[in-house]
Amino acid sequence: MALHYGAMLRECIRHQSVARYVLESEHMKKFFDYIQIPNFDIAADAAATFKELLTRHKATVAEFLSKNYEWFFADYNSKLLESTNYITRRQAVKLLGDILLDRSNSFVMTRYVSSRDNLRILMNLLRVRLLSFLLFSGLFAVVAYCFGLTFDIGSYSVGVK
């Protein structure tokens, strides 16, 4: 039954007004718990809905993340990126990359990578080879750009000269 409701919710959040309503409701916080449910089908469905909600309407999501940065990323980091479930962590890393590397979320990305705690979590994920090189290099390029650093890594040049 939950899978049917998940499909209906994904269909509804294609409309920006419904997506805004869900983002601003108290139900948004429950997604972090639904994604960690031991039943794989339900957790995967919740993760698909969560991803759709955070990637479809870019301006609405950017506004939501700017307003709710503190609690959202505190829960995102503690419940998803530091989860004991490998699949949950893997999906969370991919979604984090999709969110942060989107141009409409540039303010959120700058704020995220400016935090030592967030970088500590990303470094731990890199240590266990969960953080993809693409996400890491993208975030590294942003940090380098913000601080005016230049690094040459093989044939790749990162930063500003």
PDB file of C-alpha atoms in Angstrom:
ATOM      1  CA  MET A   1       0.000   0.000   0.000  1.00  0.00           C
ATOM      2  CA  ALA A   2       2.848   2.400   0.847  1.00  0.00           C
ATOM      3  CA  LEU A   3       4.301   1.931  -2.631  1.00  0.00           C
ATOM      4  CA  HIS A   4       1.039   3.038  -4.245  1.00  0.00           C
ATOM      5  CA  TYR A   5       0.896   6.137  -2.066  1.00  0.00           C
ATOM      6  CA  GLY A   6       4.530   6.888  -2.900  1.00  0.00           C
ATOM      7  CA  ALA A   7       3.788   6.761  -6.626  1.00  0.00           C
ATOM      8  CA  MET A   8       0.774   9.051  -6.140  1.00  0.00           C
ATOM      9  CA  LEU A   9       2.829  11.503  -4.075  1.00  0.00           C
ATOM     10  CA  ARG A  10       5.571  11.621  -6.738  1.00  0.00           C
ATOM     11  CA  GLU A  11       2.922  12.321  -9.348  1.00  0.00           C
ATOM     12  CA  CYS A  12       1.469  15.132  -7.197  1.00  0.00           C
ATOM     13  CA  ILE A  13       4.797  16.801  -6.455  1.00  0.00           C
ATOM     14  CA  ARG A  14       5.317  17.360 -10.164  1.00  0.00           C
ATOM     15  CA  HIS A  15       3.173  20.424  -9.482  1.00  0.00           C
ATOM     16  CA  GLN A  16       5.229  23.166  -7.871  1.00  0.00           C
ATOM     17  CA  SER A  17       2.522  24.275  -5.434  1.00  0.00           C
ATOM     18  CA  VAL A  18       2.151  20.741  -4.048  1.00  0.00           C
ATOM     19  CA  ALA A  19       5.936  20.325  -3.824  1.00  0.00           C
ATOM     20  CA  ARG A  20       6.187  23.609  -1.897  1.00  0.00           C
ATOM     21  CA  TYR A  21       3.443  22.444   0.466  1.00  0.00           C
ATOM     22  CA  VAL A  22       5.212  19.147   1.165  1.00  0.00           C
ATOM     23  CA  LEU A  23       8.604  20.838   1.612  1.00  0.00           C
ATOM     24  CA  GLU A  24       7.189  23.303   4.129  1.00  0.00           C
ATOM     25  CA  SER A  25       5.119  20.747   6.048  1.00  0.00           C
ATOM     26  CA  GLU A  26       6.171  18.821   9.134  1.00  0.00           C
ATOM     27  CA  HIS A  27       5.986  15.640   7.027  1.00  0.00           C
ATOM     28  CA  MET A  28       9.240  16.612   5.331  1.00  0.00           C
ATOM     29  CA  LYS A  29      11.172  15.608   8.442  1.00  0.00           C
ATOM     30  CA  LYS A  30       9.662  12.123   8.311  1.00  0.00           C
ATOM     31  CA  PHE A  31      11.383  11.327   5.008  1.00  0.00           C
ATOM     32  CA  PHE A  32      14.675  10.864   6.867  1.00  0.00           C
ATOM     33  CA  ASP A  33      13.059   8.069   8.878  1.00  0.00           C
ATOM     34  CA  TYR A  34      11.169   6.527   5.958  1.00  0.00           C
ATOM     35  CA  ILE A  35      14.380   6.207   3.951  1.00  0.00           C
ATOM     36  CA  GLN A  36      15.891   4.128   6.762  1.00  0.00           C
ATOM     37  CA  ILE A  37      13.021   1.646   7.118  1.00  0.00           C
ATOM     38  CA  PRO A  38      14.387  -1.932   6.960  1.00  0.00           C
ATOM     39  CA  ASN A  39      11.919  -2.909   4.203  1.00  0.00           C
ATOM     40  CA  PHE A  40      13.932  -2.258   1.031  1.00  0.00           C
ATOM     41  CA  ASP A  41      10.930  -1.570  -1.222  1.00  0.00           C
ATOM     42  CA  ILE A  42       9.499   1.085   1.072  1.00  0.00           C
ATOM     43  CA  ALA A  43      12.893   2.681   1.759  1.00  0.00           C
ATOM     44  CA  ALA A  44      13.722   2.805  -1.964  1.00  0.00           C
ATOM     45  CA  ASP A  45      10.328   4.304  -2.752  1.00  0.00           C
ATOM     46  CA  ALA A  46      10.758   6.943  -0.025  1.00  0.00           C
ATOM     47  CA  ALA A  47      14.235   7.748  -1.363  1.00  0.00           C
ATOM     48  CA  ALA A  48      12.858   8.141  -4.898  1.00  0.00           C
ATOM     49  CA  THR A  49      10.162  10.521  -3.636  1.00  0.00           C
ATOM     50  CA  PHE A  50      12.706  12.449  -1.549  1.00  0.00           C
ATOM     51  CA  LYS A  51      14.971  12.815  -4.585  1.00  0.00           C
ATOM     52  CA  GLU A  52      12.105  13.950  -6.803  1.00  0.00           C
ATOM     53  CA  LEU A  53      11.052  16.477  -4.175  1.00  0.00           C
ATOM     54  CA  LEU A  54      14.569  17.941  -3.890  1.00  0.00           C
ATOM     55  CA  THR A  55      15.492  18.033  -7.571  1.00  0.00           C
ATOM     56  CA  ARG A  56      12.377  18.826  -9.619  1.00  0.00           C
ATOM     57  CA  HIS A  57      11.510  22.474  -8.811  1.00  0.00           C
ATOM     58  CA  LYS A  58      14.900  24.118  -8.453  1.00  0.00           C
ATOM     59  CA  ALA A  59      13.844  27.605  -7.325  1.00  0.00           C
ATOM     60  CA  THR A  60      11.451  26.202  -4.723  1.00  0.00           C
ATOM     61  CA  VAL A  61      14.102  23.818  -3.404  1.00  0.00           C
ATOM     62  CA  ALA A  62      16.734  26.575  -3.261  1.00  0.00           C
ATOM     63  CA  GLU A  63      14.349  28.741  -1.233  1.00  0.00           C
ATOM     64  CA  PHE A  64      13.485  25.817   1.060  1.00  0.00           C
ATOM     65  CA  LEU A  65      17.143  24.904   1.655  1.00  0.00           C
ATOM     66  CA  SER A  66      18.088  28.514   2.354  1.00  0.00           C
ATOM     67  CA  LYS A  67      15.326  28.855   4.954  1.00  0.00           C
ATOM     68  CA  ASN A  68      15.764  25.420   6.538  1.00  0.00           C
ATOM     69  CA  TYR A  69      19.497  24.889   6.119  1.00  0.00           C
ATOM     70  CA  GLU A  70      20.290  24.150   9.765  1.00  0.00           C
ATOM     71  CA  TRP A  71      17.804  21.407  10.568  1.00  0.00           C
ATOM     72  CA  PHE A  72      17.770  19.929   7.058  1.00  0.00           C
ATOM     73  CA  PHE A  73      21.502  19.337   6.767  1.00  0.00           C
ATOM     74  CA  ALA A  74      21.836  18.336  10.431  1.00  0.00           C
ATOM     75  CA  ASP A  75      19.313  15.552   9.780  1.00  0.00           C
ATOM     76  CA  TYR A  76      20.692  14.789   6.316  1.00  0.00           C
ATOM     77  CA  ASN A  77      24.213  14.351   7.653  1.00  0.00           C
ATOM     78  CA  SER A  78      23.352  12.424  10.802  1.00  0.00           C
ATOM     79  CA  LYS A  79      20.592  10.193   9.457  1.00  0.00           C
ATOM     80  CA  LEU A  80      21.589   9.627   5.834  1.00  0.00           C
ATOM     81  CA  LEU A  81      25.290  10.335   5.263  1.00  0.00           C
ATOM     82  CA  GLU A  82      26.293   8.703   8.552  1.00  0.00           C
ATOM     83  CA  SER A  83      23.791   5.855   8.281  1.00  0.00           C
ATOM     84  CA  THR A  84      24.940   2.311   8.987  1.00  0.00           C
ATOM     85  CA  ASN A  85      23.208   1.157   5.780  1.00  0.00           C
ATOM     86  CA  TYR A  86      25.551   1.249   2.777  1.00  0.00           C
ATOM     87  CA  ILE A  87      22.750   1.765   0.229  1.00  0.00           C
ATOM     88  CA  THR A  88      21.325   4.687   2.211  1.00  0.00           C
ATOM     89  CA  ARG A  89      24.739   6.359   2.392  1.00  0.00           C
ATOM     90  CA  ARG A  90      25.377   5.750  -1.310  1.00  0.00           C
ATOM     91  CA  GLN A  91      22.047   7.269  -2.365  1.00  0.00           C
ATOM     92  CA  ALA A  92      22.540  10.179   0.047  1.00  0.00           C
ATOM     93  CA  VAL A  93      25.949  10.992  -1.448  1.00  0.00           C
ATOM     94  CA  LYS A  94      24.530  10.937  -4.982  1.00  0.00           C
ATOM     95  CA  LEU A  95      21.597  13.161  -3.990  1.00  0.00           C
ATOM     96  CA  LEU A  96      23.893  15.541  -2.100  1.00  0.00           C
ATOM     97  CA  GLY A  97      25.939  15.949  -5.275  1.00  0.00           C
ATOM     98  CA  ASP A  98      22.794  16.590  -7.316  1.00  0.00           C
ATOM     99  CA  ILE A  99      21.637  19.218  -4.825  1.00  0.00           C
ATOM    100  CA  LEU A 100      24.910  21.026  -4.190  1.00  0.00           C
ATOM    101  CA  LEU A 101      26.213  21.088  -7.751  1.00  0.00           C
ATOM    102  CA  ASP A 102      22.990  22.616  -9.095  1.00  0.00           C
ATOM    103  CA  ARG A 103      23.495  26.288  -9.991  1.00  0.00           C
ATOM    104  CA  SER A 104      20.322  27.382  -8.220  1.00  0.00           C
ATOM    105  CA  ASN A 105      21.755  26.066  -4.934  1.00  0.00           C
ATOM    106  CA  SER A 106      25.110  27.850  -5.171  1.00  0.00           C
ATOM    107  CA  PHE A 107      24.527  29.756  -1.911  1.00  0.00           C
ATOM    108  CA  VAL A 108      23.651  26.528  -0.100  1.00  0.00           C
ATOM    109  CA  MET A 109      26.673  24.749  -1.583  1.00  0.00           C
ATOM    110  CA  THR A 110      29.035  27.516  -0.481  1.00  0.00           C
ATOM    111  CA  ARG A 111      27.589  27.398   3.007  1.00  0.00           C
ATOM    112  CA  TYR A 112      27.775  23.592   3.108  1.00  0.00           C
ATOM    113  CA  VAL A 113      31.418  23.335   2.045  1.00  0.00           C
ATOM    114  CA  SER A 114      32.391  26.166   4.404  1.00  0.00           C
ATOM    115  CA  SER A 115      31.490  24.002   7.400  1.00  0.00           C
ATOM    116  CA  ARG A 116      34.259  21.936   8.974  1.00  0.00           C
ATOM    117  CA  ASP A 117      31.759  19.349  10.221  1.00  0.00           C
ATOM    118  CA  ASN A 118      30.370  18.823   6.730  1.00  0.00           C
ATOM    119  CA  LEU A 119      33.857  18.492   5.252  1.00  0.00           C
ATOM    120  CA  ARG A 120      34.764  16.015   8.001  1.00  0.00           C
ATOM    121  CA  ILE A 121      31.799  13.860   7.002  1.00  0.00           C
ATOM    122  CA  LEU A 122      32.753  14.084   3.317  1.00  0.00           C
ATOM    123  CA  MET A 123      36.364  13.154   4.107  1.00  0.00           C
ATOM    124  CA  ASN A 124      35.182  10.134   6.098  1.00  0.00           C
ATOM    125  CA  LEU A 125      33.038   9.075   3.150  1.00  0.00           C
ATOM    126  CA  LEU A 126      36.037   9.508   0.872  1.00  0.00           C
ATOM    127  CA  ARG A 127      38.082   7.384   3.250  1.00  0.00           C
ATOM    128  CA  VAL A 128      35.645   4.501   2.869  1.00  0.00           C
ATOM    129  CA  ARG A 129      35.516   5.152  -0.900  1.00  0.00           C
ATOM    130  CA  LEU A 130      31.871   6.075  -0.865  1.00  0.00           C
ATOM    131  CA  LEU A 131      32.264   9.618  -2.099  1.00  0.00           C
ATOM    132  CA  SER A 132      32.584   9.632  -5.843  1.00  0.00           C
ATOM    133  CA  PHE A 133      35.525  11.439  -7.396  1.00  0.00           C
ATOM    134  CA  LEU A 134      33.158  13.583  -9.445  1.00  0.00           C
ATOM    135  CA  LEU A 135      31.352  14.944  -6.383  1.00  0.00           C
ATOM    136  CA  PHE A 136      34.603  15.434  -4.493  1.00  0.00           C
ATOM    137  CA  SER A 137      36.338  17.209  -7.361  1.00  0.00           C
ATOM    138  CA  GLY A 138      33.293  19.422  -7.930  1.00  0.00           C
ATOM    139  CA  LEU A 139      33.147  20.451  -4.278  1.00  0.00           C
ATOM    140  CA  PHE A 140      36.919  20.833  -4.157  1.00  0.00           C
ATOM    141  CA  ALA A 141      36.803  23.151  -7.172  1.00  0.00           C
ATOM    142  CA  VAL A 142      34.198  25.299  -5.440  1.00  0.00           C
ATOM    143  CA  VAL A 143      36.222  25.506  -2.231  1.00  0.00           C
ATOM    144  CA  ALA A 144      39.340  26.337  -4.251  1.00  0.00           C
ATOM    145  CA  TYR A 145      37.470  29.019  -6.165  1.00  0.00           C
ATOM    146  CA  CYS A 146      36.018  30.530  -2.968  1.00  0.00           C
ATOM    147  CA  PHE A 147      39.455  30.828  -1.423  1.00  0.00           C
ATOM    148  CA  GLY A 148      41.283  31.793  -4.652  1.00  0.00           C
ATOM    149  CA  LEU A 149      43.457  28.670  -4.703  1.00  0.00           C
ATOM    150  CA  THR A 150      44.978  26.986  -7.742  1.00  0.00           C
ATOM    151  CA  PHE A 151      45.879  23.299  -7.877  1.00  0.00           C
ATOM    152  CA  ASP A 152      47.145  21.239 -10.764  1.00  0.00           C
ATOM    153  CA  ILE A 153      46.227  17.579 -10.519  1.00  0.00           C
ATOM    154  CA  GLY A 154      47.661  15.774 -13.492  1.00  0.00           C
ATOM    155  CA  SER A 155      46.006  17.291 -16.546  1.00  0.00           C
ATOM    156  CA  TYR A 156      43.264  18.927 -14.450  1.00  0.00           C
ATOM    157  CA  SER A 157      43.579  22.466 -13.223  1.00  0.00           C
ATOM    158  CA  VAL A 158      41.304  23.420 -10.350  1.00  0.00           C
ATOM    159  CA  GLY A 159      40.719  26.919  -9.031  1.00  0.00           C
ATOM    160  CA  VAL A 160      41.546  30.375 -10.325  1.00  0.00           C
ATOM    161  CA  LYS A 161      44.892  31.629 -11.554  1.00  0.00           C
TER     162      LYS A 161
END
